[in-house]
Coordinates of C-alpha atoms in Angstrom, one line a residue:
M1 CA 129.1 3.9 107.4
A2 CA 128.7 6.6 104.9
L3 CA 125.3 5.9 104.2
A4 CA 124.4 6.2 107.7
K5 CA 125.8 9.9 107.6
E6 CA 123.7 10.7 104.8
I7 CA 120.3 9.7 106.6
M8 CA 121.3 11.5 109.7
G9 CA 122.0 14.3 107.5
C10 CA 118.8 14.2 105.8
S11 CA 116.7 13.5 109.3
L12 CA 118.5 16.7 110.3
M13 CA 117.3 18.8 107.7
E14 CA 114.0 18.0 108.1
R15 CA 113.8 18.7 111.9
S16 CA 115.8 22.0 111.5
S17 CA 113.5 25.1 111.6
F18 CA 115.8 27.3 108.9
V19 CA 114.7 24.7 106.1
S20 CA 111.2 26.1 104.5
S21 CA 109.2 23.4 102.7
S22 CA 110.3 24.9 99.1
S23 CA 113.6 24.1 100.2
K24 CA 112.8 20.5 101.1
V25 CA 110.9 19.7 98.0
F26 CA 114.2 20.9 95.9
L27 CA 116.5 18.6 98.2
N28 CA 113.6 15.8 97.9
C29 CA 114.5 15.1 101.5
T30 CA 111.3 14.5 103.2
S31 CA 110.2 11.8 105.0
T32 CA 108.1 10.4 102.2
S33 CA 111.4 10.5 100.0
Y34 CA 113.1 8.8 102.7
N35 CA 111.5 5.9 102.8
T36 CA 111.4 5.0 99.3
F37 CA 114.9 5.4 99.1
H38 CA 115.3 3.1 102.1
N39 CA 113.4 0.3 100.3
K40 CA 115.4 0.7 97.0
K41 CA 118.4 0.5 99.0
Q42 CA 117.2 -3.2 100.2
Q43 CA 116.6 -4.2 96.5
Q44 CA 119.9 -2.9 95.0
N45 CA 123.0 -1.3 96.0
F46 CA 123.0 2.5 95.2
P47 CA 126.0 4.2 94.7
L48 CA 126.4 6.3 97.7
R49 CA 128.8 8.8 95.3
K50 CA 125.7 10.4 93.5
V51 CA 123.7 10.7 96.4
S52 CA 126.5 12.8 98.4
K53 CA 126.2 15.9 95.8
L54 CA 123.4 17.0 97.1
P55 CA 123.6 20.3 97.6
V56 CA 123.0 20.6 101.5
V57 CA 125.1 23.8 102.1
A58 CA 123.2 25.8 99.7
A59 CA 120.1 25.2 101.3
I60 CA 120.7 26.3 104.3
S61 CA 122.5 29.4 103.0
E62 CA 119.2 30.5 101.1
D63 CA 117.1 30.4 104.9
L64 CA 120.0 32.1 106.8
I65 CA 119.8 35.1 103.9
K66 CA 115.9 35.0 104.7
A67 CA 116.0 35.4 108.1
V68 CA 118.3 38.5 108.0
P69 CA 115.8 41.7 109.1
N70 CA 115.3 44.6 106.9
S71 CA 116.7 47.7 108.1
V72 CA 113.2 50.0 107.9
P73 CA 110.5 47.6 109.5
A74 CA 107.5 47.0 107.0
G75 CA 104.9 48.8 107.1
Q76 CA 106.6 52.0 108.3
K77 CA 107.8 54.9 106.4
E78 CA 111.2 56.3 106.4
K79 CA 111.2 59.2 108.4
A80 CA 111.5 62.7 106.9
V81 CA 114.7 64.6 106.8
T82 CA 113.5 68.2 107.9
F83 CA 115.9 71.4 107.3
K84 CA 115.7 75.2 108.2
V85 CA 115.0 78.2 106.0
R86 CA 115.5 81.9 106.8
A87 CA 113.0 84.6 106.9
A88 CA 113.8 88.1 106.4
V89 CA 110.9 90.4 107.3
T90 CA 110.9 94.1 106.5
V91 CA 108.6 96.9 109.2
R92 CA 108.0 100.1 108.3
N93 CA 108.4 102.6 111.3
K94 CA 106.3 105.7 112.1
N95 CA 108.1 109.2 111.6
K96 CA 106.4 110.8 114.2
E97 CA 104.5 109.0 117.5
D98 CA 103.4 110.7 120.3
F99 CA 104.0 110.1 124.2
K100 CA 101.7 107.2 124.5
Q101 CA 102.9 105.5 121.1
T102 CA 106.4 105.7 122.6
L103 CA 105.5 104.0 125.9
V104 CA 103.6 101.3 124.1
K105 CA 106.5 100.5 122.0
H106 CA 109.0 100.3 125.0
L107 CA 106.6 98.0 126.8
D108 CA 106.2 95.8 123.4
A109 CA 110.0 95.7 123.5
F110 CA 110.1 94.3 127.0
T111 CA 107.4 92.1 126.8
D112 CA 108.9 90.5 123.4
K113 CA 111.5 88.9 125.9
I114 CA 108.9 87.1 127.8
G115 CA 107.1 85.4 125.0
R116 CA 104.4 88.2 123.6
N117 CA 106.3 88.4 120.3
V118 CA 105.4 88.4 116.6
V119 CA 104.8 84.8 115.8
L120 CA 105.1 83.6 111.8
E121 CA 104.1 80.0 110.6
L122 CA 104.3 78.6 106.8
I123 CA 101.6 76.9 104.6
S124 CA 102.3 75.0 101.8
T125 CA 100.8 75.0 98.5
E126 CA 100.2 71.0 98.7
E127 CA 97.9 69.3 101.3
D128 CA 98.4 66.5 103.4
P129 CA 97.2 63.3 102.2
K130 CA 95.9 62.2 105.7
T131 CA 94.5 64.9 107.1
K132 CA 93.5 66.6 103.8
A133 CA 94.7 70.0 105.2
P134 CA 97.8 72.6 104.1
K135 CA 100.7 71.5 105.4
K136 CA 102.7 73.3 107.8
S137 CA 105.9 74.5 109.1
N138 CA 106.6 75.1 112.6
E139 CA 106.0 78.5 114.6
A140 CA 109.1 80.6 113.9
V141 CA 109.4 84.2 116.3
L142 CA 110.8 87.0 114.9
K143 CA 114.3 87.7 116.4
D144 CA 116.0 90.9 118.0
W145 CA 112.6 92.9 118.2
S146 CA 113.8 94.1 121.6
K147 CA 117.1 95.2 120.9
K148 CA 115.7 96.4 117.9
A149 CA 113.3 98.9 119.7
N150 CA 115.2 102.4 119.5
V151 CA 116.1 102.4 116.0
K152 CA 115.4 105.2 114.2
A153 CA 115.4 104.4 110.8
E154 CA 112.3 104.2 108.4
R155 CA 112.6 100.3 107.7
V156 CA 113.9 97.9 110.2
H157 CA 114.9 94.7 109.3
Y158 CA 114.0 91.3 111.5
T159 CA 115.1 87.5 110.9
A160 CA 113.4 83.7 111.6
E161 CA 114.0 80.7 111.2
F162 CA 111.7 77.9 110.4
I163 CA 112.4 74.0 110.5
V164 CA 110.2 72.6 107.5
D165 CA 109.8 68.3 106.3
S166 CA 111.8 67.8 103.0
D167 CA 108.4 67.3 101.6
F168 CA 107.0 70.5 102.1
G169 CA 106.7 71.3 98.8
V170 CA 106.8 75.2 98.0
P171 CA 105.1 77.9 100.5
G172 CA 102.2 79.7 99.3
A173 CA 101.0 81.4 102.6
I174 CA 102.0 82.6 105.7
T175 CA 100.0 83.9 108.8
V176 CA 101.2 86.9 111.1
T177 CA 100.4 86.6 114.9
N178 CA 100.7 90.1 116.6
K179 CA 100.8 89.1 120.3
H180 CA 102.3 93.0 120.9
Q181 CA 100.0 95.3 122.8
K182 CA 100.6 98.0 119.6
E183 CA 99.8 97.7 115.5
F184 CA 102.7 97.8 113.0
F185 CA 103.3 97.9 109.2
L186 CA 104.3 94.9 107.8
E187 CA 105.7 95.8 104.2
S188 CA 107.5 92.5 103.0
I189 CA 108.5 89.1 104.0
T190 CA 111.2 86.8 101.9
I191 CA 111.9 83.5 102.5
E192 CA 115.2 81.6 101.8
G193 CA 116.5 78.1 101.6
F194 CA 113.8 76.5 99.3
A195 CA 114.7 74.4 96.0
C196 CA 112.5 76.7 94.2
G197 CA 114.8 79.7 95.2
P198 CA 113.5 82.9 97.2
V199 CA 110.0 82.9 97.6
H200 CA 108.3 86.5 98.5
F201 CA 105.4 87.9 100.3
P202 CA 104.5 91.7 99.1
C203 CA 102.5 92.1 102.6
N204 CA 101.5 96.2 102.7
S205 CA 99.1 96.4 105.5
W206 CA 98.7 96.9 108.8
V207 CA 98.7 93.6 111.5
Q208 CA 96.9 94.6 114.7
S209 CA 96.9 92.9 118.2
K210 CA 95.9 89.8 119.0
K211 CA 93.9 91.9 121.8
D212 CA 92.0 93.8 119.3
H213 CA 91.5 91.6 116.2
S214 CA 91.6 87.8 117.3
G215 CA 92.8 85.3 114.4
K216 CA 96.1 85.3 112.3
R217 CA 96.8 87.7 109.4
I218 CA 97.0 85.9 106.1
F219 CA 99.3 86.8 103.4
F220 CA 99.9 85.3 100.3
T221 CA 103.0 85.1 97.4
N222 CA 103.1 87.2 94.4
Q223 CA 102.3 84.3 92.3
P224 CA 98.9 84.6 90.8
Y225 CA 96.4 81.8 90.3
L226 CA 93.2 81.5 88.5
R227 CA 90.5 80.2 90.9
S228 CA 90.4 77.1 89.2
E229 CA 94.1 76.8 89.1
T230 CA 94.6 77.6 92.7
P231 CA 96.5 74.8 94.6
K232 CA 94.6 72.7 96.9
G233 CA 96.3 73.8 99.9
L234 CA 95.5 77.6 99.7
V235 CA 91.7 77.6 98.7
A236 CA 90.2 77.2 101.9
L237 CA 93.0 80.1 103.3
R238 CA 91.4 81.9 100.0
D239 CA 87.9 81.9 101.1
K240 CA 88.8 82.9 104.7
E241 CA 90.7 85.8 103.7
L242 CA 87.6 86.7 101.2
R243 CA 84.9 86.4 104.0
N244 CA 87.2 88.6 106.3
L245 CA 87.3 91.3 103.4
R246 CA 83.7 91.1 103.1
G247 CA 82.4 91.0 106.5
N248 CA 79.1 89.7 107.5
G249 CA 77.2 93.3 107.5
K250 CA 76.4 93.7 111.0
G251 CA 77.8 95.5 114.0
V252 CA 79.6 98.9 114.3
R253 CA 82.8 98.7 112.4
K254 CA 86.1 99.6 114.5
L255 CA 89.1 101.8 113.4
G256 CA 91.2 98.9 113.3
E257 CA 89.5 96.6 110.9
R258 CA 90.3 96.2 107.3
I259 CA 86.3 95.2 106.1
Y260 CA 85.3 96.5 103.2
D261 CA 81.5 96.4 103.3
Y262 CA 79.7 98.8 101.2
Q263 CA 75.9 101.3 102.1
V264 CA 74.2 103.7 100.7
Y265 CA 74.8 107.4 101.5
N266 CA 72.3 108.0 104.2
D267 CA 74.7 110.2 106.5
L268 CA 74.7 113.4 104.3
G269 CA 72.1 115.3 106.4
N270 CA 71.2 115.5 110.1
P271 CA 67.6 115.5 109.9
D272 CA 67.5 115.7 114.3
R273 CA 68.8 119.6 114.0
G274 CA 65.9 120.3 111.7
V275 CA 64.2 119.5 108.9
E276 CA 66.1 121.9 106.5
F277 CA 69.4 119.7 106.9
A278 CA 67.8 116.7 105.8
R279 CA 69.3 115.3 103.0
P280 CA 68.0 112.5 100.4
T281 CA 70.0 109.0 100.0
L282 CA 72.2 108.1 97.2
G283 CA 73.4 104.9 96.2
G284 CA 69.6 103.4 96.2
E285 CA 67.2 101.9 93.7
K286 CA 66.4 105.3 92.3
I287 CA 70.1 106.6 92.3
P288 CA 72.2 103.6 92.3
Y289 CA 75.6 105.2 93.0
P290 CA 78.0 106.5 94.4
R291 CA 78.6 104.1 97.6
R292 CA 80.6 104.4 100.5
C293 CA 82.0 101.9 103.4
R294 CA 79.5 100.9 105.5
T295 CA 80.0 102.1 109.0
G296 CA 77.3 100.4 111.4
R297 CA 76.7 103.5 113.1
L298 CA 72.9 103.8 115.2
P299 CA 70.1 105.7 113.4
T300 CA 69.3 108.9 113.8
E301 CA 66.3 109.7 116.2
T302 CA 63.9 111.3 113.9
D303 CA 64.6 109.0 111.1
I304 CA 65.5 105.5 111.2
Q305 CA 66.6 105.0 107.5
A306 CA 69.1 108.0 108.0
E307 CA 72.5 106.8 109.6
S308 CA 73.7 109.4 112.6
R309 CA 76.5 111.2 111.5
V310 CA 80.2 111.4 113.2
E311 CA 81.0 115.1 113.8
K312 CA 84.8 116.1 114.3
P313 CA 86.7 115.3 116.3
L314 CA 85.6 111.9 115.9
P315 CA 87.3 110.1 112.9
M316 CA 85.6 108.4 110.1
Y317 CA 85.8 104.8 109.7
V318 CA 87.9 104.1 106.9
P319 CA 89.7 100.5 106.2
R320 CA 93.2 100.3 108.2
D321 CA 95.0 99.9 104.7
E322 CA 93.2 102.6 103.0
Q323 CA 94.1 105.8 105.8
F324 CA 96.8 108.1 104.7
E325 CA 99.8 107.3 105.2
E326 CA 102.4 109.7 107.2
S327 CA 103.9 110.9 104.0
K328 CA 100.5 111.3 102.1
W329 CA 99.0 113.0 104.8
N330 CA 102.0 115.6 105.4
T331 CA 101.6 116.1 101.4
F332 CA 97.6 116.3 101.6
S333 CA 98.4 119.2 105.0
A334 CA 100.7 120.9 102.9
G335 CA 98.4 121.2 99.4
R336 CA 95.3 122.3 101.5
L337 CA 97.6 125.1 103.8
R338 CA 98.6 126.5 99.8
A339 CA 94.8 126.7 98.6
V340 CA 94.1 128.2 101.5
L341 CA 96.9 130.8 101.0
H342 CA 96.2 131.4 97.2
N343 CA 92.9 132.5 98.3
L344 CA 93.8 134.2 101.2
L345 CA 96.2 136.5 99.1
P346 CA 94.0 138.0 96.4
Q347 CA 91.5 139.4 99.0
L348 CA 94.4 140.6 100.7
K349 CA 95.8 142.6 97.7
A350 CA 92.5 143.7 96.8
S351 CA 92.0 145.1 100.4
I352 CA 95.2 146.6 100.2
S353 CA 96.5 147.7 96.9
A354 CA 94.5 149.9 94.6
H355 CA 96.3 149.0 91.1
N356 CA 95.2 146.5 89.0
R357 CA 97.1 144.0 88.6
D358 CA 95.5 141.5 86.5
L359 CA 97.4 139.2 84.2
N360 CA 98.2 140.6 81.0
S361 CA 100.3 138.1 79.0
F362 CA 101.5 134.5 79.0
S363 CA 104.7 135.6 81.0
D364 CA 102.3 136.4 84.0
I365 CA 101.1 133.4 84.0
D366 CA 104.2 131.8 83.8
G367 CA 105.8 133.7 86.7
L368 CA 103.4 132.5 89.1
Y369 CA 105.0 128.9 88.9
K370 CA 108.8 130.9 89.3
E371 CA 108.8 133.8 91.4
G372 CA 105.8 133.0 93.5
L373 CA 102.3 134.4 94.1
L374 CA 103.1 137.4 96.7
L375 CA 106.1 138.5 94.6
K376 CA 104.6 138.3 91.6
L377 CA 101.6 140.3 92.7
G378 CA 104.3 143.3 93.5
L379 CA 102.5 143.4 97.0
Q380 CA 105.7 143.5 98.9
E381 CA 106.3 147.1 99.3
E382 CA 103.0 147.8 99.8
I383 CA 102.4 145.1 102.6
V384 CA 105.5 146.5 104.3
N385 CA 104.4 150.0 103.7
N386 CA 101.2 149.6 105.5
L387 CA 101.1 146.5 107.9
P388 CA 102.2 147.4 111.6
L389 CA 104.9 144.3 111.8
P390 CA 106.4 144.5 108.1
R391 CA 109.4 142.4 109.8
M392 CA 107.1 139.7 111.0
V393 CA 105.7 139.6 107.7
N394 CA 109.0 139.5 105.7
K395 CA 109.9 136.4 108.2
I396 CA 106.1 134.6 107.5
Q397 CA 106.9 135.1 103.2
E398 CA 110.5 133.9 103.6
S399 CA 109.4 130.8 105.9
S400 CA 106.3 129.8 103.4
E401 CA 108.2 130.7 99.9
G402 CA 107.4 126.9 98.8
L403 CA 103.7 127.5 99.8
L404 CA 103.3 130.5 98.0
K405 CA 104.2 129.4 94.4
Y406 CA 101.5 127.0 92.5
E407 CA 102.9 123.7 91.1
T408 CA 104.0 123.9 87.7
P409 CA 101.6 121.9 85.7
K410 CA 103.1 118.5 83.8
V411 CA 102.1 119.7 80.6
V412 CA 104.2 122.6 80.8
S413 CA 106.9 121.1 82.9
K414 CA 108.4 119.2 79.9
D415 CA 107.3 121.9 77.0
K416 CA 106.5 125.1 77.9
F417 CA 104.1 125.7 74.4
A418 CA 102.8 122.1 74.7
W419 CA 99.1 123.1 75.0
L420 CA 99.4 125.1 72.2
R421 CA 99.9 122.2 69.4
D422 CA 97.3 120.0 68.0
D423 CA 98.6 116.4 69.5
E424 CA 97.8 118.0 72.8
F425 CA 94.8 119.5 71.9
A426 CA 93.5 116.3 70.6
R427 CA 94.3 114.3 73.9
Q428 CA 92.5 117.2 76.6
V429 CA 89.5 116.4 73.6
L430 CA 90.3 112.8 74.2
A431 CA 90.4 112.9 78.0
G432 CA 87.0 114.9 78.5
V433 CA 88.6 118.5 79.0
N434 CA 87.3 120.7 76.3
P435 CA 90.1 123.3 75.3
V436 CA 87.2 125.0 73.4
N437 CA 85.8 126.3 76.3
I438 CA 88.4 128.3 77.3
E439 CA 87.6 132.0 76.8
R440 CA 89.9 134.2 78.7
L441 CA 93.1 134.1 81.1
T442 CA 91.6 135.8 84.0

């Protein structure tokens, strides 16, 4: 009876789908081994005790383990984990806006709620191994633009959130798309949430509207690279940005563009008004320098080599980021007004005063920076007595007191007699200013 159980067990194992060929060889339970065993049993009495110790259960357990499916199917990668990073964006407002600019600003605040907003996108320094393109995040929108439209502060801070994969790497660039009607000055962007720490993007540039200049503005981090060491994810973007700045040398330049294309000075004269108004070209083969920014204006009617001029009040093309800011323009305007007053007052003095008030000592020169030009020349009483509107003149003097004073030179601001010493004398000689040429004070 025991022999029948052993034979039946071996037959069941042979037909079982759970037992592999390797297990059958290990157990010696194939059909060939069974026939040999049956023939030997007929010749001699084989002890059943030794056969009953075959490890049948162990073989079945081994195949059951192999049949358990894996948690991740073969040939499939584990899905990348995503996380959020935060962007802090600083935008600088204009100090003064006219009615048209204010109206467009409120219109942008309204359209920002319906999807016409400012969109950001992060770009990694690494390439995607499949597409060979730089890795990108999802597009993020600046938050609360419409709510902060009426903020009067000089700088306004906005936020945005990106969703990136865990294998995104380190961000090396960011793109900005302005879907508003009005340009804005982007000062800086800071990304927080990466393992490498905060990533800074110093922008300091005007971002034009998409309707005026299609395409995305590209800004890079403050990490400098040699061209041979530039990460693969940034090489194509660097080349694209360089082409955008150089231009193609065709077409008429628009005021909002930032193309640094150069041309010779062939617009100094206006030959259409006559031969006496023609001027030679500077910056050519004979006179290599200087050069100017190319504007692409039409040539004049009389000379095809000369470019037509831009007369006031039309503005001259200058790359947008090179135009005067409001603070610089105010300083320039104040300096221009001060120069006009400083040239006008000596003529006024010569026509009104009969006394000679030349500068006779160094203290008279110091007084120009302390007391003001009008008071130092001693014209207050004479102007009051000779002009028909003395009260108005006094008010003008009081309101323009800062404009009537010369700015103190830096050499004299720290040390009054610094210009007399040998070291300052040597510095001026090396700097190109020859102090030996100073002959007199007036």
